[in-house]
Amino acid sequence: MDKLTIRRPDDMHLHLRDGEMLRAVLPETARHFSRALVMPNLVPPVVTGREATAYRDRILAAKPQGSDFRPLMTLYLTEDTDVHDMRAAFESGLITAVKLYPAGATTNSASGVADFTKVKPVLEEMARIGLPLCVHGEVTDPTVDIFDREAVFIDRVLDPIRRDVPGLRVVMEHITTSDAVAYVRDGGEDLAATITTHHLVINRNHILAGGIKPHYYCLPVAKRETHRLALVSAAISGEAAFFLGTDSAPHADAAKLLPCGCAGCFTATNTMSVLAELFESEDALDRLEGFISVYGAAFYRLPPNAGTLTLVKGDPVTYPASIAAGDDFVTVFDPDMPLHWRVED
Ligand code: NCD
Ligand code: ZN
């Protein structure tokens, strides 16, 4: 096969940032994706309906001319989140999900939740109205090894929350372990997971072997190869609980290439090529549409996108090593393999 036409895809986990960075990265996603679930971890975070409206309007203003891209907004859950404001934001169609960051787990998560009992009334209301909770699934306990933080989170935090709040619809974001794959497979219809592009193609050796590679560092950090293989098997399985959320997370090179550099891989530019290459190598191109264009929308109870996207196979694809954002540059994810599929204009 050298040509594939599918329904237009959705990116169910994306960081667009704000200001110059927003204007630089939005076209990279809007070129191929109809919709994206936009993460609220700005500084300060997007906590209220009013803030989500203002952020949505800034995104719409930054949209390339002629693009019909639609941002799906989220609220950042804090211990002070107002239930009524959240419900109104959902019922008006403004927001699609609420994001839970354990306090201190990742980039810009200082306002996240430390005491989970404080957010129980909010979670109960979300279960009642069917508003999904997107979860950054890592414990922040400094005594837990960073490679174990996702698996420990399932046992210590996520499973207790789901038992405590029956009917809560949860998306475990950017899963990185076979433990998470198994947990989601067993979780019933109220549980799903996003998988990123980069976690499908790199393992921790890419970050650490032969010299440290800051552009492969993200959170949750990539794990050993057996875990990557579990993610690939989930992504190509045709199981509707697993769908794409790229977690494309731009940081200026100046912020990544430091003694203490930021976490995040910027994959928006070449995500479609990477995914097509991977699915083809797994003999699973017929499963790509479900993973990127069908299951995510179905979980969020959104209508499927109307348009189509065509991928064609040919000579190795080229893409810029970095994109300019104001005076800064954002390095594009290097999949460490030749890519042959490009999106037809
Ligand atoms: C994200 C970011 O930069 O905002 N970073 C990352 O490594 N994935 C935050 C997140 O999703 O954890
Ligand atoms: Zn993210």
Short mmCIF file of C-alpha atoms and ligand atoms in Angstrom, two decimals:
data_model
loop_
_atom_site.label_atom_id
_atom_site.label_comp_id
_atom_site.label_asym_id
_atom_site.label_seq_id
_atom_site.Cartn_x
_atom_site.Cartn_y
_atom_site.Cartn_z
CA MET A 1 0.00 0.00 0.00
CA ASP A 2 1.38 3.46 -0.80
CA LYS A 3 -1.67 5.64 -0.22
CA LEU A 4 -4.05 5.78 2.71
CA THR A 5 -7.10 8.00 3.13
CA ILE A 6 -8.63 8.25 6.58
CA ARG A 7 -11.04 10.39 8.50
CA ARG A 8 -9.32 13.59 9.77
CA PRO A 9 -7.61 12.92 13.11
CA ASP A 10 -7.87 14.40 16.61
CA ASP A 11 -4.96 14.97 18.97
CA MET A 12 -6.42 14.25 22.39
CA HIS A 13 -3.52 15.72 24.41
CA LEU A 14 -1.69 18.80 23.18
CA HIS A 15 0.26 21.73 24.65
CA LEU A 16 -0.20 24.93 22.66
CA ARG A 17 1.20 27.41 25.22
CA ASP A 18 0.46 31.10 24.65
CA GLY A 19 1.70 34.23 22.89
CA GLU A 20 4.53 33.82 20.37
CA MET A 21 4.91 30.13 21.12
CA LEU A 22 1.20 29.54 20.46
CA ARG A 23 1.43 31.34 17.14
CA ALA A 24 4.50 29.30 16.18
CA VAL A 25 3.22 25.82 17.09
CA LEU A 26 -0.51 25.99 16.34
CA PRO A 27 -0.10 25.77 12.53
CA GLU A 28 1.96 22.58 12.97
CA THR A 29 -1.05 20.85 14.55
CA ALA A 30 -3.83 22.60 12.61
CA ARG A 31 -2.27 21.45 9.32
CA HIS A 32 -3.28 17.82 9.96
CA PHE A 33 -5.62 17.65 12.94
CA SER A 34 -9.24 18.83 13.03
CA ARG A 35 -9.37 19.10 16.80
CA ALA A 36 -7.06 18.88 19.77
CA LEU A 37 -7.64 18.61 23.50
CA VAL A 38 -5.65 21.59 24.74
CA MET A 39 -3.84 21.21 28.05
CA PRO A 40 -4.42 23.97 30.63
CA ASN A 41 -0.94 24.12 32.22
CA LEU A 42 -0.18 27.72 31.35
CA VAL A 43 1.46 30.01 33.89
CA PRO A 44 -0.86 30.78 35.65
CA PRO A 45 -3.01 27.74 34.79
CA VAL A 46 -6.44 27.79 33.12
CA VAL A 47 -8.64 27.16 36.14
CA THR A 48 -11.97 28.89 35.54
CA GLY A 49 -14.50 28.99 32.74
CA ARG A 50 -13.67 32.62 32.17
CA GLU A 51 -9.96 31.79 31.75
CA ALA A 52 -10.79 28.92 29.37
CA THR A 53 -12.94 31.25 27.25
CA ALA A 54 -10.14 33.81 27.03
CA TYR A 55 -7.56 31.11 26.18
CA ARG A 56 -9.85 29.58 23.55
CA ASP A 57 -10.24 33.02 21.95
CA ARG A 58 -6.47 33.53 21.87
CA ILE A 59 -6.08 30.13 20.18
CA LEU A 60 -8.78 30.94 17.62
CA ALA A 61 -7.09 34.28 16.92
CA ALA A 62 -3.77 32.49 16.30
CA LYS A 63 -5.29 30.00 13.87
CA PRO A 64 -3.88 30.05 10.33
CA GLN A 65 -6.21 31.64 7.78
CA GLY A 66 -8.70 29.21 6.33
CA SER A 67 -8.09 26.57 9.00
CA ASP A 68 -11.16 24.96 10.55
CA PHE A 69 -9.15 23.64 13.51
CA ARG A 70 -11.17 23.48 16.73
CA PRO A 71 -9.55 23.57 20.17
CA LEU A 72 -11.21 21.38 22.79
CA MET A 73 -10.68 23.22 26.04
CA THR A 74 -9.83 21.81 29.48
CA LEU A 75 -9.77 23.18 33.00
CA TYR A 76 -6.86 22.66 35.38
CA LEU A 77 -8.14 21.02 38.56
CA THR A 78 -7.03 22.69 41.78
CA GLU A 79 -8.02 22.11 45.38
CA ASP A 80 -10.12 25.29 45.07
CA THR A 81 -11.93 24.46 41.83
CA ASP A 82 -15.49 25.78 41.92
CA VAL A 83 -18.00 23.02 41.11
CA HIS A 84 -20.62 25.38 39.73
CA ASP A 85 -18.18 27.17 37.44
CA MET A 86 -16.90 23.82 36.16
CA ARG A 87 -20.38 22.46 35.52
CA ALA A 88 -21.43 25.63 33.68
CA ALA A 89 -18.29 25.44 31.51
CA PHE A 90 -19.15 21.85 30.56
CA GLU A 91 -22.85 22.40 30.01
CA SER A 92 -22.24 25.40 27.75
CA GLY A 93 -19.93 23.27 25.59
CA LEU A 94 -16.88 25.35 26.49
CA ILE A 95 -14.84 22.51 28.02
CA THR A 96 -14.42 18.86 27.08
CA ALA A 97 -12.43 17.63 30.09
CA VAL A 98 -10.77 18.55 33.38
CA LYS A 99 -7.08 17.84 33.91
CA LEU A 100 -5.64 16.50 37.12
CA TYR A 101 -1.97 17.16 37.78
CA PRO A 102 -0.58 15.83 41.04
CA ALA A 103 1.13 18.90 42.53
CA GLY A 104 4.72 19.03 41.29
CA ALA A 105 4.48 16.06 38.89
CA THR A 106 5.47 17.84 35.70
CA THR A 107 5.94 21.15 33.83
CA ASN A 108 3.81 23.93 35.39
CA SER A 109 2.00 21.69 37.88
CA ALA A 110 2.65 23.66 41.06
CA SER A 111 -1.08 24.48 41.41
CA GLY A 112 -2.07 20.84 41.10
CA VAL A 113 -3.71 18.60 43.67
CA ALA A 114 -1.83 17.50 46.80
CA ASP A 115 -4.76 16.39 48.96
CA PHE A 116 -7.16 14.27 46.90
CA THR A 117 -9.92 14.37 49.54
CA LYS A 118 -10.29 18.09 48.78
CA VAL A 119 -11.38 17.45 45.20
CA LYS A 120 -13.79 14.60 45.91
CA PRO A 121 -16.95 16.76 45.62
CA VAL A 122 -15.72 18.01 42.24
CA LEU A 123 -15.00 14.48 41.04
CA GLU A 124 -18.43 13.30 42.19
CA GLU A 125 -20.09 16.05 40.21
CA MET A 126 -17.99 15.15 37.16
CA ALA A 127 -19.13 11.54 37.45
CA ARG A 128 -22.74 12.71 37.69
CA ILE A 129 -22.60 14.90 34.57
CA GLY A 130 -20.25 12.68 32.55
CA LEU A 131 -17.36 15.16 32.37
CA PRO A 132 -14.12 13.21 31.83
CA LEU A 133 -11.08 13.61 34.08
CA CYS A 134 -7.71 13.52 32.30
CA VAL A 135 -5.04 12.32 34.68
CA HIS A 136 -1.30 12.88 34.70
CA GLY A 137 -0.50 9.50 36.19
CA GLU A 138 2.68 9.83 38.22
CA VAL A 139 3.21 9.97 41.97
CA THR A 140 5.38 12.80 43.20
CA ASP A 141 6.82 10.97 46.23
CA PRO A 142 10.56 11.65 45.96
CA THR A 143 11.33 8.21 47.40
CA VAL A 144 9.68 6.49 44.42
CA ASP A 145 12.03 5.82 41.52
CA ILE A 146 11.10 7.97 38.52
CA PHE A 147 10.75 4.89 36.31
CA ASP A 148 8.19 3.42 38.76
CA ARG A 149 6.08 6.52 39.31
CA GLU A 150 3.34 5.60 36.85
CA ALA A 151 2.86 2.05 38.10
CA VAL A 152 2.83 3.23 41.72
CA PHE A 153 0.32 5.97 40.83
CA ILE A 154 -2.15 3.36 39.57
CA ASP A 155 -2.08 1.48 42.88
CA ARG A 156 -1.80 4.39 45.28
CA VAL A 157 -3.89 7.10 43.63
CA LEU A 158 -5.82 6.21 40.50
CA ASP A 159 -7.42 2.96 41.56
CA PRO A 160 -8.51 4.34 44.96
CA ILE A 161 -10.03 7.43 43.24
CA ARG A 162 -11.95 5.28 40.77
CA ARG A 163 -13.28 3.05 43.58
CA ASP A 164 -14.19 6.08 45.63
CA VAL A 165 -16.01 7.86 42.79
CA PRO A 166 -17.88 5.22 40.79
CA GLY A 167 -18.89 6.29 37.31
CA LEU A 168 -16.07 8.84 36.99
CA ARG A 169 -14.87 8.78 33.38
CA VAL A 170 -11.07 8.83 33.33
CA VAL A 171 -8.41 9.16 30.65
CA MET A 172 -5.00 8.09 31.82
CA GLU A 173 -2.80 10.45 29.87
CA HIS A 174 0.37 9.56 27.97
CA ILE A 175 0.75 6.05 29.37
CA THR A 176 4.26 4.65 29.30
CA THR A 177 4.12 1.21 30.92
CA SER A 178 2.73 -2.27 30.40
CA ASP A 179 1.19 -1.83 33.87
CA ALA A 180 -0.95 1.02 32.56
CA VAL A 181 -1.89 -0.90 29.42
CA ALA A 182 -3.07 -3.82 31.56
CA TYR A 183 -4.93 -1.55 33.98
CA VAL A 184 -6.78 0.24 31.17
CA ARG A 185 -7.62 -3.04 29.42
CA ASP A 186 -9.30 -4.20 32.61
CA GLY A 187 -10.94 -0.90 33.42
CA GLY A 188 -14.30 -1.07 31.71
CA GLU A 189 -15.97 1.54 29.57
CA ASP A 190 -15.29 4.51 31.86
CA LEU A 191 -11.52 4.21 31.49
CA ALA A 192 -9.34 5.02 28.49
CA ALA A 193 -5.74 6.07 27.81
CA THR A 194 -3.87 8.31 25.44
CA ILE A 195 -0.58 7.20 23.96
CA THR A 196 1.94 9.67 22.54
CA THR A 197 3.80 9.45 19.27
CA HIS A 198 7.22 9.54 20.89
CA HIS A 199 6.52 6.84 23.48
CA LEU A 200 5.62 4.52 20.61
CA VAL A 201 9.07 4.89 19.04
CA ILE A 202 11.63 5.60 21.77
CA ASN A 203 12.67 3.83 24.94
CA ARG A 204 14.92 5.07 27.73
CA ASN A 205 18.07 4.12 25.85
CA HIS A 206 17.29 6.87 23.38
CA ILE A 207 17.52 9.37 26.24
CA LEU A 208 20.53 8.00 28.08
CA ALA A 209 22.72 5.70 25.99
CA GLY A 210 25.64 7.24 24.09
CA GLY A 211 25.23 10.66 25.70
CA ILE A 212 22.25 12.44 27.25
CA LYS A 213 19.62 13.63 24.74
CA PRO A 214 17.50 16.38 26.27
CA HIS A 215 15.08 16.44 23.34
CA TYR A 216 13.96 12.91 24.20
CA TYR A 217 13.26 13.84 27.82
CA CYS A 218 9.60 14.18 28.69
CA LEU A 219 7.30 13.21 31.52
CA PRO A 220 6.36 10.51 32.13
CA VAL A 221 9.89 9.55 31.11
CA ALA A 222 10.20 6.83 28.45
CA LYS A 223 10.66 3.38 30.00
CA ARG A 224 12.46 0.20 28.94
CA GLU A 225 11.80 -1.52 25.60
CA THR A 226 9.32 -4.08 26.96
CA HIS A 227 7.06 -1.20 27.96
CA ARG A 228 7.34 0.46 24.55
CA LEU A 229 6.32 -2.83 22.96
CA ALA A 230 3.25 -2.99 25.23
CA LEU A 231 2.29 0.52 24.11
CA VAL A 232 2.68 -0.42 20.45
CA SER A 233 0.53 -3.51 20.93
CA ALA A 234 -2.18 -1.39 22.57
CA ALA A 235 -2.05 1.30 19.86
CA ILE A 236 -2.36 -1.18 16.99
CA SER A 237 -4.83 -3.46 18.78
CA GLY A 238 -7.98 -1.80 17.54
CA GLU A 239 -9.17 -1.54 21.16
CA ALA A 240 -11.18 1.66 21.53
CA ALA A 241 -9.77 2.40 25.00
CA PHE A 242 -6.44 3.47 23.45
CA PHE A 243 -6.15 6.57 21.31
CA LEU A 244 -3.66 9.23 20.24
CA GLY A 245 -2.74 12.15 22.44
CA THR A 246 0.59 13.38 21.14
CA ASP A 247 1.53 15.38 24.25
CA SER A 248 3.46 17.53 21.81
CA ALA A 249 5.01 19.90 24.35
CA PRO A 250 7.11 22.71 22.91
CA HIS A 251 9.90 24.29 24.92
CA ALA A 252 12.45 26.73 23.56
CA ASP A 253 15.84 25.07 23.06
CA ALA A 254 17.20 27.59 25.55
CA ALA A 255 14.94 26.07 28.20
CA LYS A 256 15.67 22.44 27.31
CA LEU A 257 19.43 22.61 26.85
CA LEU A 258 20.29 23.49 30.43
CA PRO A 259 21.83 21.73 33.43
CA CYS A 260 18.19 21.37 34.56
CA GLY A 261 16.21 21.25 31.32
CA CYS A 262 12.43 21.16 30.79
CA ALA A 263 10.45 18.00 30.08
CA GLY A 264 8.60 17.74 26.77
CA CYS A 265 8.98 16.48 23.20
CA PHE A 266 7.72 18.59 20.30
CA THR A 267 6.17 16.16 17.83
CA ALA A 268 3.40 18.16 16.13
CA THR A 269 5.38 18.69 12.93
CA ASN A 270 6.08 15.06 12.01
CA THR A 271 3.59 13.07 14.10
CA MET A 272 1.55 11.84 11.14
CA SER A 273 4.65 10.59 9.31
CA VAL A 274 5.99 8.84 12.40
CA LEU A 275 2.70 7.11 13.14
CA ALA A 276 2.18 5.95 9.56
CA GLU A 277 5.73 4.56 9.47
CA LEU A 278 5.22 2.73 12.76
CA PHE A 279 1.81 1.29 11.88
CA GLU A 280 3.10 0.15 8.50
CA SER A 281 6.09 -1.57 10.08
CA GLU A 282 3.64 -3.38 12.38
CA ASP A 283 1.50 -4.33 9.40
CA ALA A 284 -1.33 -2.39 11.00
CA LEU A 285 -2.02 0.56 8.70
CA ASP A 286 -5.67 -0.48 8.68
CA ARG A 287 -5.78 0.27 12.43
CA LEU A 288 -4.34 3.77 12.20
CA GLU A 289 -7.68 5.47 11.58
CA GLY A 290 -9.27 4.01 14.69
CA PHE A 291 -6.34 5.07 16.86
CA ILE A 292 -6.09 8.67 15.64
CA SER A 293 -9.51 9.56 14.23
CA VAL A 294 -12.23 7.44 15.82
CA TYR A 295 -11.72 6.16 19.37
CA GLY A 296 -10.80 9.47 21.00
CA ALA A 297 -13.84 11.27 19.63
CA ALA A 298 -16.01 8.31 20.66
CA PHE A 299 -14.75 8.36 24.25
CA TYR A 300 -15.36 12.12 24.50
CA ARG A 301 -18.79 11.64 22.88
CA LEU A 302 -17.93 14.00 20.05
CA PRO A 303 -19.14 13.59 16.50
CA PRO A 304 -16.48 12.14 14.19
CA ASN A 305 -14.67 14.64 12.00
CA ALA A 306 -16.16 15.17 8.57
CA GLY A 307 -13.07 15.66 6.41
CA THR A 308 -10.38 13.22 5.32
CA LEU A 309 -6.61 13.15 5.31
CA THR A 310 -4.50 11.27 2.78
CA LEU A 311 -1.06 9.83 3.47
CA VAL A 312 1.22 8.90 0.60
CA LYS A 313 4.37 6.82 0.70
CA GLY A 314 7.47 7.82 -1.24
CA ASP A 315 11.04 9.01 -0.85
CA PRO A 316 12.23 9.78 2.68
CA VAL A 317 10.30 12.72 4.10
CA THR A 318 12.15 15.83 5.20
CA TYR A 319 11.01 18.26 7.86
CA PRO A 320 12.68 21.20 9.59
CA ALA A 321 15.04 20.40 12.46
CA SER A 322 13.43 23.21 14.42
CA ILE A 323 10.78 25.87 14.10
CA ALA A 324 11.16 29.52 15.07
CA ALA A 325 9.09 30.91 17.93
CA GLY A 326 9.88 34.61 18.28
CA ASP A 327 13.61 34.79 19.01
CA ASP A 328 13.69 31.15 20.13
CA PHE A 329 13.77 27.81 18.37
CA VAL A 330 11.85 24.64 19.19
CA THR A 331 13.55 21.42 18.13
CA VAL A 332 11.32 18.99 16.24
CA PHE A 333 11.25 15.42 17.55
CA ASP A 334 13.80 13.19 15.83
CA PRO A 335 12.27 9.70 15.46
CA ASP A 336 15.72 8.24 14.77
CA MET A 337 14.50 6.42 11.67
CA PRO A 338 13.75 7.38 8.07
CA LEU A 339 10.12 8.34 7.42
CA HIS A 340 8.43 7.68 4.09
CA TRP A 341 4.83 8.75 4.61
CA ARG A 342 3.74 12.34 4.13
CA VAL A 343 0.39 14.03 4.32
CA GLU A 344 -0.89 14.97 0.88
CA ASP A 345 -1.61 18.70 0.58
C1 NCD B 1 4.45 18.71 29.45
C2 NCD B 1 4.70 20.20 29.27
O1 NCD B 1 5.80 20.56 28.87
O2 NCD B 1 3.78 20.99 29.49
N1 NCD B 1 5.72 18.05 29.49
C3 NCD B 1 5.95 16.75 29.24
O3 NCD B 1 7.08 16.31 29.46
N2 NCD B 1 5.02 15.95 28.78
C4 NCD B 1 3.62 18.47 30.65
C5 NCD B 1 3.06 17.08 30.72
O4 NCD B 1 2.17 16.70 29.94
O5 NCD B 1 3.49 16.32 31.60
ZN ZN B 2 1.16 16.83 28.39
#
